[in-house]
CSV table of C-alpha atoms and ligand atoms in Angstrom, one decimal:
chain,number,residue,atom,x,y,z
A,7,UNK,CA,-22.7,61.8,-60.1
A,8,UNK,CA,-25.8,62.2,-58.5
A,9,UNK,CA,-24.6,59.3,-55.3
A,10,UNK,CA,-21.8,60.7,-53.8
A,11,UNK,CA,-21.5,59.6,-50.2
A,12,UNK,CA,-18.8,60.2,-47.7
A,13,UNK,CA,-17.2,56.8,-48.0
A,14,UNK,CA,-16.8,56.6,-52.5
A,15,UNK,CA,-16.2,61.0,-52.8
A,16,UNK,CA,-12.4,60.1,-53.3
A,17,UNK,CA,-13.1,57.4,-55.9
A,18,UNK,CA,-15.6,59.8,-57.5
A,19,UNK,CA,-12.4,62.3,-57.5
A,20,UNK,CA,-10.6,60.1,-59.2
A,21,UNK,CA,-12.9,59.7,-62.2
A,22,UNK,CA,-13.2,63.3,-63.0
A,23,UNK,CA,-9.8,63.6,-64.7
A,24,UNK,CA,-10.0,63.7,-68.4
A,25,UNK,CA,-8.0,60.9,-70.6
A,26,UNK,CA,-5.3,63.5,-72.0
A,27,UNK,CA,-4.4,64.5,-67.8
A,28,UNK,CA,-0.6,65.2,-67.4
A,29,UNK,CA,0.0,61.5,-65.9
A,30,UNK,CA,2.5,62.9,-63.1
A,31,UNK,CA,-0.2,65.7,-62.7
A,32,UNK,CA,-2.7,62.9,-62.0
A,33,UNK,CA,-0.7,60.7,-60.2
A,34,UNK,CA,-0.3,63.8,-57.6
A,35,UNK,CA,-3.6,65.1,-57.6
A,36,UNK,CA,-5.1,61.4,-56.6
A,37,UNK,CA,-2.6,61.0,-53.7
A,38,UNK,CA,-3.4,64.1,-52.4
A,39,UNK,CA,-7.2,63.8,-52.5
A,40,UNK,CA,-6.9,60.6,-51.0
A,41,UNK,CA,-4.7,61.9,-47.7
A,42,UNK,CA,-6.6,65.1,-47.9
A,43,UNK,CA,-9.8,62.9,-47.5
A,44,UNK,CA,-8.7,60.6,-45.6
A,45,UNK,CA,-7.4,63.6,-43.0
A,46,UNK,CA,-11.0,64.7,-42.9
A,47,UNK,CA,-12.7,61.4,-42.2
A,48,UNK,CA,-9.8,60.8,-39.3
A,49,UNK,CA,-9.8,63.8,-37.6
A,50,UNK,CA,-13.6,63.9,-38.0
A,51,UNK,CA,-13.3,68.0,-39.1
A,52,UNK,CA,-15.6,70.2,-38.1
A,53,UNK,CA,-16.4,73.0,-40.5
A,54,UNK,CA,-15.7,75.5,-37.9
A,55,UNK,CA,-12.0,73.7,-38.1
A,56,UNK,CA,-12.0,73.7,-41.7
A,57,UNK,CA,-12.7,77.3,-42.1
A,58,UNK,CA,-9.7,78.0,-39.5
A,59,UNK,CA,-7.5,76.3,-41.8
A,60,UNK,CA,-9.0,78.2,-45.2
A,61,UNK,CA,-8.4,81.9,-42.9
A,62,UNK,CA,-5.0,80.8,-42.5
A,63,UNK,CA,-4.2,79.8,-45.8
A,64,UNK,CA,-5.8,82.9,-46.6
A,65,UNK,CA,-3.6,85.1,-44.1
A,66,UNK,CA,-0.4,83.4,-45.7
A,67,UNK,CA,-1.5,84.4,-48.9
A,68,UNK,CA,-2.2,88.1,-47.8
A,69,UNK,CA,1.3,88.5,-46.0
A,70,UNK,CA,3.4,87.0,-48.5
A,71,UNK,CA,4.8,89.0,-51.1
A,72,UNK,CA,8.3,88.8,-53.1
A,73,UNK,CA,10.5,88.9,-49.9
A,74,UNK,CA,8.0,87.3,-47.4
A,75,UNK,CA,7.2,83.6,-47.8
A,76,UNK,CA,5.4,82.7,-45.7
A,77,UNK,CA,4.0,79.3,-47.8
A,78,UNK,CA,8.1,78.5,-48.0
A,79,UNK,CA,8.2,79.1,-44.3
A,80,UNK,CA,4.4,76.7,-43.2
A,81,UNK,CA,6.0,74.0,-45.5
A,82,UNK,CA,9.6,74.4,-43.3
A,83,UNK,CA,7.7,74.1,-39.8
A,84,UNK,CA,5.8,71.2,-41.0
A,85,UNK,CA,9.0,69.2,-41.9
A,86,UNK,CA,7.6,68.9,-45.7
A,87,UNK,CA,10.6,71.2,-47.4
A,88,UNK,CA,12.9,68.8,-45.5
A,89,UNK,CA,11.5,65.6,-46.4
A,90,UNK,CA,11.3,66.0,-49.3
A,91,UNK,CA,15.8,67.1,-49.7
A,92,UNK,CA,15.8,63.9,-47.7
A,93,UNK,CA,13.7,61.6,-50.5
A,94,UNK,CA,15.9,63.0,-52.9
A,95,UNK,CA,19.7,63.1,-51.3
A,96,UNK,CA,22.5,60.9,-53.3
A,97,UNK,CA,24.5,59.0,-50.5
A,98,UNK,CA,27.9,60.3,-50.7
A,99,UNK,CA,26.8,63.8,-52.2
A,100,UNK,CA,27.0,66.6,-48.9
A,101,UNK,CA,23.3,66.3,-48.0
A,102,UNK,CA,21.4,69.5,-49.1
A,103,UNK,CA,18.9,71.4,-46.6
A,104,UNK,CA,16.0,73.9,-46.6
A,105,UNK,CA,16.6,76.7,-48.9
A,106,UNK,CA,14.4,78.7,-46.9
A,107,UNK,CA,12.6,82.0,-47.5
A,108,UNK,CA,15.3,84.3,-47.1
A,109,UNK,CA,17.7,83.8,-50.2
A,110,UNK,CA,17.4,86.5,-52.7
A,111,UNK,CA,18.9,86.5,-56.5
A,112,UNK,CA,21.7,88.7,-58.3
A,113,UNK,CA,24.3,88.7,-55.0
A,114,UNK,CA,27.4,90.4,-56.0
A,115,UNK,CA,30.4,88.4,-56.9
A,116,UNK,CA,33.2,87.7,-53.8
A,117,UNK,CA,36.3,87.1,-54.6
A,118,UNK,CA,39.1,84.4,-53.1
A,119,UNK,CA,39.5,86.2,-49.7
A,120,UNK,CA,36.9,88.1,-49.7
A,121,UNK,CA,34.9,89.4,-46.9
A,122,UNK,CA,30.8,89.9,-45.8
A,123,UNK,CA,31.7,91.2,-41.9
A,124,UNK,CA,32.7,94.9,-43.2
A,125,UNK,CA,32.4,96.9,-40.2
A,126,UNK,CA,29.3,94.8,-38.4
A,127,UNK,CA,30.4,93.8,-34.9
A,128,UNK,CA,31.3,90.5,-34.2
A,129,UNK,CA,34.3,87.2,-34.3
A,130,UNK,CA,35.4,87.2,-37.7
A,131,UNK,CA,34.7,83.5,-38.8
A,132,UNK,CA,37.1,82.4,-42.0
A,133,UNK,CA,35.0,79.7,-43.8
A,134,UNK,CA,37.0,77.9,-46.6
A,135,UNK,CA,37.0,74.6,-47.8
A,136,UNK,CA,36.7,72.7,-51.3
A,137,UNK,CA,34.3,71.8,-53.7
A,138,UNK,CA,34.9,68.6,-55.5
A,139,UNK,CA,33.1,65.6,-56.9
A,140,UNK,CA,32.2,62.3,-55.4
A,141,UNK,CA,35.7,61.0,-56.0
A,142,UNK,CA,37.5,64.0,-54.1
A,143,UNK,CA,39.1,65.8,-57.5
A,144,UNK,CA,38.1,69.6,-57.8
A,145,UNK,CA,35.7,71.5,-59.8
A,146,UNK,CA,36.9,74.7,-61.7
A,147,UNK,CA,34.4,77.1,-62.0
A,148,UNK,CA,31.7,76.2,-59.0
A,149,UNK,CA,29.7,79.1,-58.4
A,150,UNK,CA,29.1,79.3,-54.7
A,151,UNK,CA,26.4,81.9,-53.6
A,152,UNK,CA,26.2,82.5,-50.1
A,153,UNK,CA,24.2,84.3,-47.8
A,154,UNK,CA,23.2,84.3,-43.8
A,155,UNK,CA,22.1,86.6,-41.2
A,156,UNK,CA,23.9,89.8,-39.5
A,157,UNK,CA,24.8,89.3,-35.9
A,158,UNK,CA,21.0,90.9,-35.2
A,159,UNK,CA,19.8,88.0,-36.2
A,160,UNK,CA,18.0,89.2,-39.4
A,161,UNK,CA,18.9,88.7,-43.4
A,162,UNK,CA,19.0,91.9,-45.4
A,163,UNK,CA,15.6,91.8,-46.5
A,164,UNK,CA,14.4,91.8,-42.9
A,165,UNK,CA,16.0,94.8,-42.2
A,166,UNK,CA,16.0,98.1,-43.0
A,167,UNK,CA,19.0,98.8,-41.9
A,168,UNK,CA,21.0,96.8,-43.9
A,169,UNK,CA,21.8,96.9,-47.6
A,170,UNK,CA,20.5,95.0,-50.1
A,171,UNK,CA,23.1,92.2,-50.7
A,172,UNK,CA,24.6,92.9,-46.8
A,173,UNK,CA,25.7,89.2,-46.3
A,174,UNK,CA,25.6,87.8,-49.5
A,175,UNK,CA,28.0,87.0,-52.3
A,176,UNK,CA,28.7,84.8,-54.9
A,177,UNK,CA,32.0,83.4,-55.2
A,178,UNK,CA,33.6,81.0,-58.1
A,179,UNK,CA,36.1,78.6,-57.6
A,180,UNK,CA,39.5,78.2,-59.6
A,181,UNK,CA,41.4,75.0,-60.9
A,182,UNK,CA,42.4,73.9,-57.3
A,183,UNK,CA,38.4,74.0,-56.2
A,184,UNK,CA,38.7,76.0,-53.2
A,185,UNK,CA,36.5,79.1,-51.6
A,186,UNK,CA,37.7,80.6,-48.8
A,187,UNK,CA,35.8,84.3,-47.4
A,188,UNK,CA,35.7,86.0,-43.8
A,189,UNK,CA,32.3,87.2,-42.8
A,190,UNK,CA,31.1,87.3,-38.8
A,191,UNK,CA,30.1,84.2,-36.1
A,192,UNK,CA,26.8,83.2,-37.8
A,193,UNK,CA,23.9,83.6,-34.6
A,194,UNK,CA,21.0,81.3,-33.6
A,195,UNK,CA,18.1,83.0,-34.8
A,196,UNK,CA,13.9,83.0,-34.7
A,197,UNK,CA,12.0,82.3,-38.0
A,198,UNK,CA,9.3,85.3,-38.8
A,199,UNK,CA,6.2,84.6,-36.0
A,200,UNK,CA,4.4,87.4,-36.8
A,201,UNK,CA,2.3,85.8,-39.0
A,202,UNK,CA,0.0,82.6,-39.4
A,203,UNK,CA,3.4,80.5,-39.3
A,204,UNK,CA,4.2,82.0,-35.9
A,205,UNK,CA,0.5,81.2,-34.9
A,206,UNK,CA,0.7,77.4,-35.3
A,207,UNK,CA,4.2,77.6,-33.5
A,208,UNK,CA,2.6,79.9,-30.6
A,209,UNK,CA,-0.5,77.5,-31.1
A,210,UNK,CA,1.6,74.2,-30.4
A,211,UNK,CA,3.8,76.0,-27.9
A,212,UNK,CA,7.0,75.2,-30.1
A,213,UNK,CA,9.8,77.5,-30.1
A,214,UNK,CA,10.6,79.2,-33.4
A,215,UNK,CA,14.7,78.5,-33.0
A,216,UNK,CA,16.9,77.4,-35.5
A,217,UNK,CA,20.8,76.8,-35.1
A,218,UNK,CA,23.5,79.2,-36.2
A,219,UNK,CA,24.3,78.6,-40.1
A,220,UNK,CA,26.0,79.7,-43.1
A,221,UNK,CA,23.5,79.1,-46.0
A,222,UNK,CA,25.3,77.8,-49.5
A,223,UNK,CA,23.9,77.1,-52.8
A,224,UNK,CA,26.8,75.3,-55.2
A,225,UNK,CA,26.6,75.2,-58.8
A,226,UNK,CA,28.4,73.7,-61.0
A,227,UNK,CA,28.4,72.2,-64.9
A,228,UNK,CA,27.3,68.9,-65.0
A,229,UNK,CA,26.2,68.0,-61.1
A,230,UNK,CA,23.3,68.7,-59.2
A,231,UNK,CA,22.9,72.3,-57.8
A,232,UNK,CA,23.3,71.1,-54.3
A,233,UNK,CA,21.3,73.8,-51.9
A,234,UNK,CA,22.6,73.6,-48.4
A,235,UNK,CA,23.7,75.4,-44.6
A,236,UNK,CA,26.7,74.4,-42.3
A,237,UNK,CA,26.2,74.0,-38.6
A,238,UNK,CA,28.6,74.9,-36.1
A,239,UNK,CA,28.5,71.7,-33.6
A,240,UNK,CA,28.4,73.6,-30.7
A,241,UNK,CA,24.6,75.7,-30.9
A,242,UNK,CA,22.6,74.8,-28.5
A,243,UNK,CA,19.7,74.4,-31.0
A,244,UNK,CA,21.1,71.8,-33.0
A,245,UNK,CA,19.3,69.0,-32.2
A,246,UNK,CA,15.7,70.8,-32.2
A,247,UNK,CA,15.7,73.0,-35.4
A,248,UNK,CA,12.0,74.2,-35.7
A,249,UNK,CA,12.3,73.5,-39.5
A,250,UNK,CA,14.2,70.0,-39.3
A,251,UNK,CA,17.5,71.4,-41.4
A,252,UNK,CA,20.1,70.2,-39.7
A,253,UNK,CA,21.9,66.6,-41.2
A,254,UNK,CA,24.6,64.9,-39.4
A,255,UNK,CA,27.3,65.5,-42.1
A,256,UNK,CA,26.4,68.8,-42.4
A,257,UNK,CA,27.6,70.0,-38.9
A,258,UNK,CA,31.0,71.2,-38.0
A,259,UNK,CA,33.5,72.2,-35.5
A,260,UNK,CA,34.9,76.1,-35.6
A,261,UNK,CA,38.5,76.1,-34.3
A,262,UNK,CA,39.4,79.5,-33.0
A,263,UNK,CA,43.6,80.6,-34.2
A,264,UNK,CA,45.2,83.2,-32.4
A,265,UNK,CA,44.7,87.0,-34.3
A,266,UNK,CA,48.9,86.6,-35.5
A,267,UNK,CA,48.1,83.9,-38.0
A,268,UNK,CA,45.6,85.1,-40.0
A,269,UNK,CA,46.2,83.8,-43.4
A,270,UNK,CA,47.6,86.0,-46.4
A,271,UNK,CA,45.5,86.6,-49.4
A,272,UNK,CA,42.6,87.5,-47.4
A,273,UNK,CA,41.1,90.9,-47.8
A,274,UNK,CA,41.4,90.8,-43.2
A,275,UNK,CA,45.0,89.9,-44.0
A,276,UNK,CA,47.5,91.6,-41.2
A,277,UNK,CA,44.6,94.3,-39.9
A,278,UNK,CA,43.4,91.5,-37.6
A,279,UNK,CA,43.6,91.9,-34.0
A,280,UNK,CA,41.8,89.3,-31.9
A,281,UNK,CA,41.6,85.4,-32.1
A,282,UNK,CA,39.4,84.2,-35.2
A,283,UNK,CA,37.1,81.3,-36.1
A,284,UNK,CA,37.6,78.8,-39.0
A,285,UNK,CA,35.3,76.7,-40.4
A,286,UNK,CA,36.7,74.1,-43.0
A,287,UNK,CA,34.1,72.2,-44.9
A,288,UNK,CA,34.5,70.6,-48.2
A,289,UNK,CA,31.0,70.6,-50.5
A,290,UNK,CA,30.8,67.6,-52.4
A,291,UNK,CA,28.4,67.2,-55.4
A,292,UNK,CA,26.8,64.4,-57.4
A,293,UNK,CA,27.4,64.2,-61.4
A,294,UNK,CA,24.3,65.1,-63.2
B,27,BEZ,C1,16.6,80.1,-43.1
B,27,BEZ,O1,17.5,79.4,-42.7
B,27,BEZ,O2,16.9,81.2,-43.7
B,27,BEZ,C2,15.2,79.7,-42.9
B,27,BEZ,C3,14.9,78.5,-43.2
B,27,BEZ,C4,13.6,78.1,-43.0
B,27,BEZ,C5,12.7,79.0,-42.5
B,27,BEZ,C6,13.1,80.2,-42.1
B,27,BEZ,C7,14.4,80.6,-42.3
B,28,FE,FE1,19.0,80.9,-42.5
């Protein structure tokens, strides 16, 4: 095509796909021509601007590695990994929210009462609730892998210091659908912004905050893994999450007991000396 101008280059596009094109392939590679193009001819971009945004794509490809996403992370900020749980969320189903980059495979398995805290400083926080279908009854066998940050803020593969699978586990429910583990107060913490991520946040003076949460993912034969985080309703970043996580059925209230009460078959059972948290918060999931 020897007359490509600026105003027919996205039709031209188009016609360059061969007949025997993955169809969904296609479909996906026209729209985003057309908004990429379309961004171009709006913003009127320089090639001064264009080459920023190739450096940066470039930096996120140089700092990313098996434990450093920073592509997971630019897709979070920009509200795209949430958007697109939203598209796909079945009403009545607990909403599902950004996976984000930190959640690593092969946690160990947590039994009934189990605990993450150990010795890390910190209120012990008992999180228990059901998982069930759309209809309240149980499922037997959900496998619930969990993970969040220590009280420093930081997942395990942040931090040195901690061990590998420091709090995360995976724990399976029984007939009666229930999960129930102590671990410590989930923090407020920063996302990474010492890379090109934290450069567009710095860039756009946006703080790089997100709400104290307990990450899940729920499994389960027949229904829809279901990928999501709990929100206490009192953090004072729940209404400005820099990556857009938070739903409203996914927050919840902590309710502190006294230390005495502590429930038995609990690994903390009876060695528990100050007032505790519990959060209660039943996962529901949608049939496949
Ligand atoms: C997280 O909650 O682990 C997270 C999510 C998105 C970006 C950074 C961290
Ligand atoms: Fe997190």
């Amino acid at each position: 095509m020897r007359t490509v101008t600026k105003d027919n280059i996205t039709d031209v596009f188009m016609g360059y796909f061969g007949a025997d094109a993955d169809p969904r392939l296609k479909e996906i590679m026209l729209s985003l021509a057309t908004h990429l193009h379309a961004f171009a001819r709006e913003t009127k971009l320089t090639h001064a601007e264009w080459r920023k945004g190739i450096e940066f794509l470039e930096w996120a490809g140089t700092i990313s590695d098996k434990e450093r996403h920073e592509f997971v992370l630019l897709s979070d900020v920009l509200g795209l990994s949430s958007l697109i749980d939203m598209l796909h969320t079945v009403p009545g189903g607990t909403s599902s929210s950004v996976l984000g980059p930190f959640h690593i495979t092969g946690a160990p398995p947590l039994a009934f009462g189990g605990d993450l805290k150990g010795d890390f400083e910190g209120q012990v926080l008992l999180a228990r609730g059901r998982v069930t279908d759309m209809d309240d009854n149980p499922i037997d066998g959900a496998e619930l892998d969990i993970w969040q940050t220590a009280p420093n803020g930081l997942y395990s593969s942040q931090d040195p210091d901690q061990d590998t699978y420091s709090f995360h586990g995976i724990q399976t429910t029984g007939p009666d659908g229930r999960y129930g583990f102590t671990t410590v107060r989930p923090v407020s913490y920063t996302v990474p912004t010492d890379g090109p991520v934290g450069e567009i946040l710095n860039a756009a003076h946006r703080h790089p905050w997100r709400p104290s949460h307990l990450h899940y993912i729920v499994k389960a034969e027949g229904f829809r893994p279901l990928v999501t985080e709990i929100f206490p309703d009192d953090d004072p970043y729940l209404d400005e999450d820099t990556v857009f996580g938070v739903r409203a059925d996914l927050v919840m209230r902590y309710v502190e007991h006294p230390a005495e009460t502590f429930p038995d078959g609990y690994a903390l059972s009876g060695r528990i000396d100050a007032p505790y948290l519990c959060a209660d918060f039943d996962l529901k999931l949608v049939r496949e």
